[in-house]
């Protein structure tokens, strides 16, 4: 049955909107129970209220800084006097009102001994496009995939320290470590290799090479040879990120990979809560 008094639930989402506008992650997370089962639109599951606060603090300082959250409770179903399910929609907007992302959430809300309602489970989703309004694209002839610059490599004295810098300041994700201490990060589109500098080696510290994600190695190799550069050489390495190494006319190295360079996939339109 649907509750006739949904004011307590609307108050929860109003608090989230107020906290979002203020960039207050602690206030935002206060709506959730300490052990809340929270699932983001990407399928991530931050650990309870502490994880929700940490994740939103990062979002408020980076991807969604200076944005607002327009939240609306669309349905409440009271299962018991102390238990309800709530459906809500949320739209993240820029200061001028431009919509950045819209999500639909299903939440389980419980009343604690202190008579305050808290969210104990929260599943955020990207709403599907209704079939009757979805546009049917015109049949087209697919174009050949354009090579995409998806990889940069830096030789670093202290990869761990540098990785901590890029994860904290730019919210990159560390997805692989080599036994020698080299670290591999990604922003969801481009991977960044922080290669451990070897004191007894000749490779200098700093930018080392870049890499292209390609669709056809043979065709790319043919184009490189036609352009007057050496044929790409197969890489013999236990790193599963690139298959071939090539060189431009000025001797700059770059990698070629048909399967990509690892790391998380590009996020959907909403990667927030």
PDB file of C-alpha atoms in Angstrom, residues 29-262:
ATOM      1  CA  UNK A  29      25.732  10.413   3.823  1.00  0.00           C
ATOM      2  CA  UNK A  30      23.863  11.089   7.096  1.00  0.00           C
ATOM      3  CA  UNK A  31      20.652   9.922   5.398  1.00  0.00           C
ATOM      4  CA  UNK A  32      22.042   6.385   5.128  1.00  0.00           C
ATOM      5  CA  UNK A  33      22.491   3.762   7.832  1.00  0.00           C
ATOM      6  CA  UNK A  34      26.085   2.956   8.864  1.00  0.00           C
ATOM      7  CA  UNK A  35      25.886  -0.409   7.064  1.00  0.00           C
ATOM      8  CA  UNK A  36      23.735   0.719   4.116  1.00  0.00           C
ATOM      9  CA  UNK A  37      23.779  -1.591   1.082  1.00  0.00           C
ATOM     10  CA  UNK A  38      24.467   1.052  -1.593  1.00  0.00           C
ATOM     11  CA  UNK A  39      24.835   0.282  -5.311  1.00  0.00           C
ATOM     12  CA  UNK A  40      25.873   2.956  -7.807  1.00  0.00           C
ATOM     13  CA  UNK A  41      24.821   3.131 -11.459  1.00  0.00           C
ATOM     14  CA  UNK A  42      28.191   1.542 -12.345  1.00  0.00           C
ATOM     15  CA  UNK A  43      27.558  -1.392 -10.026  1.00  0.00           C
ATOM     16  CA  UNK A  44      30.089  -0.229  -7.431  1.00  0.00           C
ATOM     17  CA  UNK A  45      29.257  -0.915  -3.778  1.00  0.00           C
ATOM     18  CA  UNK A  46      30.912   1.556  -1.394  1.00  0.00           C
ATOM     19  CA  UNK A  47      31.201   0.190   2.149  1.00  0.00           C
ATOM     20  CA  UNK A  48      28.304   1.674   4.075  1.00  0.00           C
ATOM     21  CA  UNK A  49      27.885   5.278   5.160  1.00  0.00           C
ATOM     22  CA  UNK A  50      31.648   5.865   5.330  1.00  0.00           C
ATOM     23  CA  UNK A  51      32.093   4.714   1.735  1.00  0.00           C
ATOM     24  CA  UNK A  52      29.143   6.809   0.562  1.00  0.00           C
ATOM     25  CA  UNK A  53      30.639   9.882   2.212  1.00  0.00           C
ATOM     26  CA  UNK A  54      34.112   9.268   0.772  1.00  0.00           C
ATOM     27  CA  UNK A  55      32.781   8.666  -2.743  1.00  0.00           C
ATOM     28  CA  UNK A  56      30.589  11.759  -2.768  1.00  0.00           C
ATOM     29  CA  UNK A  57      33.304  13.921  -1.236  1.00  0.00           C
ATOM     30  CA  UNK A  58      35.468  12.987  -4.225  1.00  0.00           C
ATOM     31  CA  UNK A  59      32.620  13.734  -6.664  1.00  0.00           C
ATOM     32  CA  UNK A  60      31.869  17.088  -5.038  1.00  0.00           C
ATOM     33  CA  UNK A  61      35.518  18.103  -5.450  1.00  0.00           C
ATOM     34  CA  UNK A  62      35.951  16.823  -9.004  1.00  0.00           C
ATOM     35  CA  UNK A  63      33.354  15.613 -11.513  1.00  0.00           C
ATOM     36  CA  UNK A  64      30.317  17.305  -9.940  1.00  0.00           C
ATOM     37  CA  UNK A  65      31.859  20.336  -8.267  1.00  0.00           C
ATOM     38  CA  UNK A  66      29.458  23.315  -8.154  1.00  0.00           C
ATOM     39  CA  UNK A  67      26.481  21.292  -9.375  1.00  0.00           C
ATOM     40  CA  UNK A  68      23.072  20.776  -7.813  1.00  0.00           C
ATOM     41  CA  UNK A  69      20.805  17.745  -7.394  1.00  0.00           C
ATOM     42  CA  UNK A  70      17.110  18.024  -8.251  1.00  0.00           C
ATOM     43  CA  UNK A  71      15.558  15.050  -6.449  1.00  0.00           C
ATOM     44  CA  UNK A  72      11.917  13.973  -6.421  1.00  0.00           C
ATOM     45  CA  UNK A  73      10.195  11.157  -4.536  1.00  0.00           C
ATOM     46  CA  UNK A  74       7.810   9.576  -7.034  1.00  0.00           C
ATOM     47  CA  UNK A  75       6.401   6.626  -5.044  1.00  0.00           C
ATOM     48  CA  UNK A  76       6.350   5.389  -1.466  1.00  0.00           C
ATOM     49  CA  UNK A  77       5.135   1.967  -0.380  1.00  0.00           C
ATOM     50  CA  UNK A  78       4.719   1.478   3.363  1.00  0.00           C
ATOM     51  CA  UNK A  79       5.346  -2.167   4.170  1.00  0.00           C
ATOM     52  CA  UNK A  80       5.238  -1.822   7.946  1.00  0.00           C
ATOM     53  CA  UNK A  81       5.041   1.145  10.318  1.00  0.00           C
ATOM     54  CA  UNK A  82       8.850   1.069  10.461  1.00  0.00           C
ATOM     55  CA  UNK A  83       9.656  -0.059   6.892  1.00  0.00           C
ATOM     56  CA  UNK A  84       9.027   1.385   3.425  1.00  0.00           C
ATOM     57  CA  UNK A  85      10.308   1.328  -0.127  1.00  0.00           C
ATOM     58  CA  UNK A  86      10.861   4.607  -1.938  1.00  0.00           C
ATOM     59  CA  UNK A  87      11.307   5.327  -5.630  1.00  0.00           C
ATOM     60  CA  UNK A  88      12.979   8.606  -6.520  1.00  0.00           C
ATOM     61  CA  UNK A  89      14.402  10.349  -9.555  1.00  0.00           C
ATOM     62  CA  UNK A  90      17.416  12.666  -9.425  1.00  0.00           C
ATOM     63  CA  UNK A  91      18.891  15.013 -12.007  1.00  0.00           C
ATOM     64  CA  UNK A  92      22.336  16.554 -11.647  1.00  0.00           C
ATOM     65  CA  UNK A  93      22.445  20.071 -13.080  1.00  0.00           C
ATOM     66  CA  UNK A  94      25.056  22.734 -13.715  1.00  0.00           C
ATOM     67  CA  UNK A  95      24.575  26.180 -12.134  1.00  0.00           C
ATOM     68  CA  UNK A  96      22.791  27.367 -15.305  1.00  0.00           C
ATOM     69  CA  UNK A  97      20.333  24.457 -15.136  1.00  0.00           C
ATOM     70  CA  UNK A  98      21.822  22.217 -17.811  1.00  0.00           C
ATOM     71  CA  UNK A  99      21.057  18.564 -17.038  1.00  0.00           C
ATOM     72  CA  UNK A 100      24.178  16.415 -16.793  1.00  0.00           C
ATOM     73  CA  UNK A 101      22.653  13.092 -15.763  1.00  0.00           C
ATOM     74  CA  UNK A 102      19.365  11.618 -14.563  1.00  0.00           C
ATOM     75  CA  UNK A 103      19.017   8.507 -12.420  1.00  0.00           C
ATOM     76  CA  UNK A 104      16.196   6.472 -10.885  1.00  0.00           C
ATOM     77  CA  UNK A 105      16.666   4.923  -7.459  1.00  0.00           C
ATOM     78  CA  UNK A 106      14.852   2.262  -5.458  1.00  0.00           C
ATOM     79  CA  UNK A 107      15.509   2.525  -1.728  1.00  0.00           C
ATOM     80  CA  UNK A 108      14.603   0.608   1.388  1.00  0.00           C
ATOM     81  CA  UNK A 109      13.967   3.007   4.273  1.00  0.00           C
ATOM     82  CA  UNK A 110      13.667   1.950   7.922  1.00  0.00           C
ATOM     83  CA  UNK A 111      12.789   3.766  11.122  1.00  0.00           C
ATOM     84  CA  UNK A 112      15.291   3.302  13.919  1.00  0.00           C
ATOM     85  CA  UNK A 113      14.736   3.301  17.661  1.00  0.00           C
ATOM     86  CA  UNK A 114      15.208   7.057  17.712  1.00  0.00           C
ATOM     87  CA  UNK A 115      12.183   7.303  15.369  1.00  0.00           C
ATOM     88  CA  UNK A 116      14.355   8.738  12.590  1.00  0.00           C
ATOM     89  CA  UNK A 117      14.099   7.248   9.110  1.00  0.00           C
ATOM     90  CA  UNK A 118      17.303   6.085   7.439  1.00  0.00           C
ATOM     91  CA  UNK A 119      18.042   4.500   4.073  1.00  0.00           C
ATOM     92  CA  UNK A 120      19.301   0.942   4.600  1.00  0.00           C
ATOM     93  CA  UNK A 121      19.486  -0.135   0.939  1.00  0.00           C
ATOM     94  CA  UNK A 122      19.829   2.023  -2.168  1.00  0.00           C
ATOM     95  CA  UNK A 123      20.085   0.924  -5.801  1.00  0.00           C
ATOM     96  CA  UNK A 124      20.699   3.649  -8.371  1.00  0.00           C
ATOM     97  CA  UNK A 125      19.905   3.058 -12.050  1.00  0.00           C
ATOM     98  CA  UNK A 126      19.924   4.879 -15.372  1.00  0.00           C
ATOM     99  CA  UNK A 127      16.315   4.993 -16.605  1.00  0.00           C
ATOM    100  CA  UNK A 128      15.625   3.179 -19.856  1.00  0.00           C
ATOM    101  CA  UNK A 129      14.135   4.977 -22.863  1.00  0.00           C
ATOM    102  CA  UNK A 130      10.470   3.996 -23.357  1.00  0.00           C
ATOM    103  CA  UNK A 131      10.072   1.893 -26.478  1.00  0.00           C
ATOM    104  CA  UNK A 132       7.316   4.099 -27.826  1.00  0.00           C
ATOM    105  CA  UNK A 133       9.537   7.205 -27.679  1.00  0.00           C
ATOM    106  CA  UNK A 134      12.868   5.670 -28.604  1.00  0.00           C
ATOM    107  CA  UNK A 135      14.198   6.792 -31.947  1.00  0.00           C
ATOM    108  CA  UNK A 136      14.991   4.061 -34.455  1.00  0.00           C
ATOM    109  CA  UNK A 137      18.265   4.967 -36.156  1.00  0.00           C
ATOM    110  CA  UNK A 138      18.493   4.903 -39.919  1.00  0.00           C
ATOM    111  CA  UNK A 139      20.585   1.996 -41.272  1.00  0.00           C
ATOM    112  CA  UNK A 140      24.092   3.190 -41.992  1.00  0.00           C
ATOM    113  CA  UNK A 141      27.257   1.691 -43.365  1.00  0.00           C
ATOM    114  CA  UNK A 142      29.730   1.480 -40.464  1.00  0.00           C
ATOM    115  CA  UNK A 143      32.864   3.547 -40.893  1.00  0.00           C
ATOM    116  CA  UNK A 144      36.274   2.065 -40.142  1.00  0.00           C
ATOM    117  CA  UNK A 145      37.220   2.610 -36.505  1.00  0.00           C
ATOM    118  CA  UNK A 146      39.588   5.535 -36.046  1.00  0.00           C
ATOM    119  CA  UNK A 147      42.689   4.750 -33.970  1.00  0.00           C
ATOM    120  CA  UNK A 148      42.252   6.263 -30.523  1.00  0.00           C
ATOM    121  CA  UNK A 149      45.001   7.650 -28.293  1.00  0.00           C
ATOM    122  CA  UNK A 150      44.372   5.692 -25.091  1.00  0.00           C
ATOM    123  CA  UNK A 151      47.720   5.316 -23.318  1.00  0.00           C
ATOM    124  CA  UNK A 152      50.524   7.413 -21.841  1.00  0.00           C
ATOM    125  CA  UNK A 153      53.618   6.137 -20.027  1.00  0.00           C
ATOM    126  CA  UNK A 154      55.857   8.021 -17.600  1.00  0.00           C
ATOM    127  CA  UNK A 155      59.080   6.700 -16.072  1.00  0.00           C
ATOM    128  CA  UNK A 156      58.875   7.606 -12.377  1.00  0.00           C
ATOM    129  CA  UNK A 157      61.265   7.459  -9.442  1.00  0.00           C
ATOM    130  CA  UNK A 158      58.400   6.648  -7.039  1.00  0.00           C
ATOM    131  CA  UNK A 159      55.377   5.217  -8.927  1.00  0.00           C
ATOM    132  CA  UNK A 160      53.361   4.630  -5.725  1.00  0.00           C
ATOM    133  CA  UNK A 161      53.712   8.245  -4.626  1.00  0.00           C
ATOM    134  CA  UNK A 162      52.844   9.494  -8.104  1.00  0.00           C
ATOM    135  CA  UNK A 163      49.878   7.115  -8.283  1.00  0.00           C
ATOM    136  CA  UNK A 164      48.587   8.475  -4.962  1.00  0.00           C
ATOM    137  CA  UNK A 165      48.840  11.986  -6.424  1.00  0.00           C
ATOM    138  CA  UNK A 166      46.800  11.178  -9.549  1.00  0.00           C
ATOM    139  CA  UNK A 167      44.184   9.131  -7.673  1.00  0.00           C
ATOM    140  CA  UNK A 168      43.624  11.798  -5.022  1.00  0.00           C
ATOM    141  CA  UNK A 169      43.741  14.916  -7.195  1.00  0.00           C
ATOM    142  CA  UNK A 170      42.211  13.611 -10.434  1.00  0.00           C
ATOM    143  CA  UNK A 171      40.207  10.606  -9.150  1.00  0.00           C
ATOM    144  CA  UNK A 172      42.034   8.169 -11.432  1.00  0.00           C
ATOM    145  CA  UNK A 173      41.695   4.479 -10.596  1.00  0.00           C
ATOM    146  CA  UNK A 174      44.669   2.235  -9.881  1.00  0.00           C
ATOM    147  CA  UNK A 175      43.928  -1.051 -11.674  1.00  0.00           C
ATOM    148  CA  UNK A 176      47.279  -2.884 -11.877  1.00  0.00           C
ATOM    149  CA  UNK A 177      50.687  -3.112 -10.193  1.00  0.00           C
ATOM    150  CA  UNK A 178      53.777  -4.791 -11.579  1.00  0.00           C
ATOM    151  CA  UNK A 179      56.060  -6.735  -9.232  1.00  0.00           C
ATOM    152  CA  UNK A 180      58.737  -4.057  -9.727  1.00  0.00           C
ATOM    153  CA  UNK A 181      56.401  -1.360  -8.362  1.00  0.00           C
ATOM    154  CA  UNK A 182      55.156   0.084 -11.647  1.00  0.00           C
ATOM    155  CA  UNK A 183      51.563   1.326 -11.360  1.00  0.00           C
ATOM    156  CA  UNK A 184      48.807   1.525 -13.983  1.00  0.00           C
ATOM    157  CA  UNK A 185      45.918   3.978 -13.646  1.00  0.00           C
ATOM    158  CA  UNK A 186      42.885   4.936 -15.709  1.00  0.00           C
ATOM    159  CA  UNK A 187      40.274   7.680 -15.903  1.00  0.00           C
ATOM    160  CA  UNK A 188      37.928   5.316 -17.749  1.00  0.00           C
ATOM    161  CA  UNK A 189      39.204   6.390 -21.163  1.00  0.00           C
ATOM    162  CA  UNK A 190      42.978   6.722 -21.070  1.00  0.00           C
ATOM    163  CA  UNK A 191      45.432   4.551 -19.170  1.00  0.00           C
ATOM    164  CA  UNK A 192      48.492   6.038 -17.495  1.00  0.00           C
ATOM    165  CA  UNK A 193      51.502   3.783 -16.871  1.00  0.00           C
ATOM    166  CA  UNK A 194      53.880   4.920 -14.128  1.00  0.00           C
ATOM    167  CA  UNK A 195      56.956   2.814 -14.870  1.00  0.00           C
ATOM    168  CA  UNK A 196      59.486   2.253 -12.114  1.00  0.00           C
ATOM    169  CA  UNK A 197      62.809   3.914 -12.948  1.00  0.00           C
ATOM    170  CA  UNK A 198      65.734   1.524 -12.814  1.00  0.00           C
ATOM    171  CA  UNK A 199      68.800   3.157 -11.268  1.00  0.00           C
ATOM    172  CA  UNK A 200      71.159   1.052 -13.361  1.00  0.00           C
ATOM    173  CA  UNK A 201      69.275   1.653 -16.623  1.00  0.00           C
ATOM    174  CA  UNK A 202      69.648   4.205 -19.384  1.00  0.00           C
ATOM    175  CA  UNK A 203      65.970   5.220 -19.598  1.00  0.00           C
ATOM    176  CA  UNK A 204      65.501   8.778 -18.280  1.00  0.00           C
ATOM    177  CA  UNK A 205      62.753   9.845 -15.896  1.00  0.00           C
ATOM    178  CA  UNK A 206      59.734  11.504 -17.515  1.00  0.00           C
ATOM    179  CA  UNK A 207      57.485  10.974 -20.507  1.00  0.00           C
ATOM    180  CA  UNK A 208      58.404   7.708 -22.225  1.00  0.00           C
ATOM    181  CA  UNK A 209      55.820   6.657 -24.806  1.00  0.00           C
ATOM    182  CA  UNK A 210      52.130   6.727 -25.736  1.00  0.00           C
ATOM    183  CA  UNK A 211      49.761   4.200 -27.256  1.00  0.00           C
ATOM    184  CA  UNK A 212      46.943   3.824 -29.777  1.00  0.00           C
ATOM    185  CA  UNK A 213      43.988   1.453 -29.536  1.00  0.00           C
ATOM    186  CA  UNK A 214      43.554   0.225 -33.112  1.00  0.00           C
ATOM    187  CA  UNK A 215      41.140  -2.027 -34.985  1.00  0.00           C
ATOM    188  CA  UNK A 216      43.530  -3.727 -37.418  1.00  0.00           C
ATOM    189  CA  UNK A 217      47.236  -4.231 -36.712  1.00  0.00           C
ATOM    190  CA  UNK A 218      48.081  -5.370 -40.239  1.00  0.00           C
ATOM    191  CA  UNK A 219      46.432  -2.352 -41.855  1.00  0.00           C
ATOM    192  CA  UNK A 220      48.090   0.029 -39.396  1.00  0.00           C
ATOM    193  CA  UNK A 221      51.499  -1.576 -39.972  1.00  0.00           C
ATOM    194  CA  UNK A 222      51.038  -1.194 -43.715  1.00  0.00           C
ATOM    195  CA  UNK A 223      50.240   2.508 -43.287  1.00  0.00           C
ATOM    196  CA  UNK A 224      53.307   3.036 -41.093  1.00  0.00           C
ATOM    197  CA  UNK A 225      55.633   1.380 -43.582  1.00  0.00           C
ATOM    198  CA  UNK A 226      54.076   3.396 -46.416  1.00  0.00           C
ATOM    199  CA  UNK A 227      54.787   6.539 -44.391  1.00  0.00           C
ATOM    200  CA  UNK A 228      58.476   5.619 -44.263  1.00  0.00           C
ATOM    201  CA  UNK A 229      58.698   4.379 -40.661  1.00  0.00           C
ATOM    202  CA  UNK A 230      59.877   0.912 -39.532  1.00  0.00           C
ATOM    203  CA  UNK A 231      57.441  -1.961 -39.407  1.00  0.00           C
ATOM    204  CA  UNK A 232      55.983  -2.287 -35.864  1.00  0.00           C
ATOM    205  CA  UNK A 233      57.821  -4.807 -33.697  1.00  0.00           C
ATOM    206  CA  UNK A 234      56.016  -7.361 -31.595  1.00  0.00           C
ATOM    207  CA  UNK A 235      56.432  -6.732 -27.889  1.00  0.00           C
ATOM    208  CA  UNK A 236      57.631  -9.648 -25.790  1.00  0.00           C
ATOM    209  CA  UNK A 237      56.385  -8.750 -22.331  1.00  0.00           C
ATOM    210  CA  UNK A 238      54.212 -10.226 -19.599  1.00  0.00           C
ATOM    211  CA  UNK A 239      52.173  -7.030 -19.457  1.00  0.00           C
ATOM    212  CA  UNK A 240      48.827  -7.681 -21.156  1.00  0.00           C
ATOM    213  CA  UNK A 241      48.322  -4.150 -22.465  1.00  0.00           C
ATOM    214  CA  UNK A 242      50.027  -3.743 -25.860  1.00  0.00           C
ATOM    215  CA  UNK A 243      51.116  -6.085 -28.612  1.00  0.00           C
ATOM    216  CA  UNK A 244      53.360  -3.944 -30.821  1.00  0.00           C
ATOM    217  CA  UNK A 245      55.854  -1.091 -30.495  1.00  0.00           C
ATOM    218  CA  UNK A 246      56.279   1.427 -33.333  1.00  0.00           C
ATOM    219  CA  UNK A 247      58.107   4.699 -33.987  1.00  0.00           C
ATOM    220  CA  UNK A 248      57.194   7.995 -35.649  1.00  0.00           C
ATOM    221  CA  UNK A 249      59.512   9.830 -38.118  1.00  0.00           C
ATOM    222  CA  UNK A 250      61.312  11.636 -35.264  1.00  0.00           C
ATOM    223  CA  UNK A 251      61.965   8.509 -33.237  1.00  0.00           C
ATOM    224  CA  UNK A 252      59.148   8.837 -30.675  1.00  0.00           C
ATOM    225  CA  UNK A 253      57.963   5.445 -29.466  1.00  0.00           C
ATOM    226  CA  UNK A 254      54.314   4.444 -29.343  1.00  0.00           C
ATOM    227  CA  UNK A 255      52.432   1.217 -28.659  1.00  0.00           C
ATOM    228  CA  UNK A 256      49.725  -0.435 -30.766  1.00  0.00           C
ATOM    229  CA  UNK A 257      47.019  -2.616 -29.269  1.00  0.00           C
ATOM    230  CA  UNK A 258      43.885  -4.188 -30.703  1.00  0.00           C
ATOM    231  CA  UNK A 259      42.504  -5.225 -27.314  1.00  0.00           C
ATOM    232  CA  UNK A 260      43.139  -1.972 -25.460  1.00  0.00           C
ATOM    233  CA  UNK A 261      45.264  -0.991 -22.492  1.00  0.00           C
ATOM    234  CA  UNK A 262      43.281  -2.304 -19.544  1.00  0.00           C
TER     235      UNK A 262
END
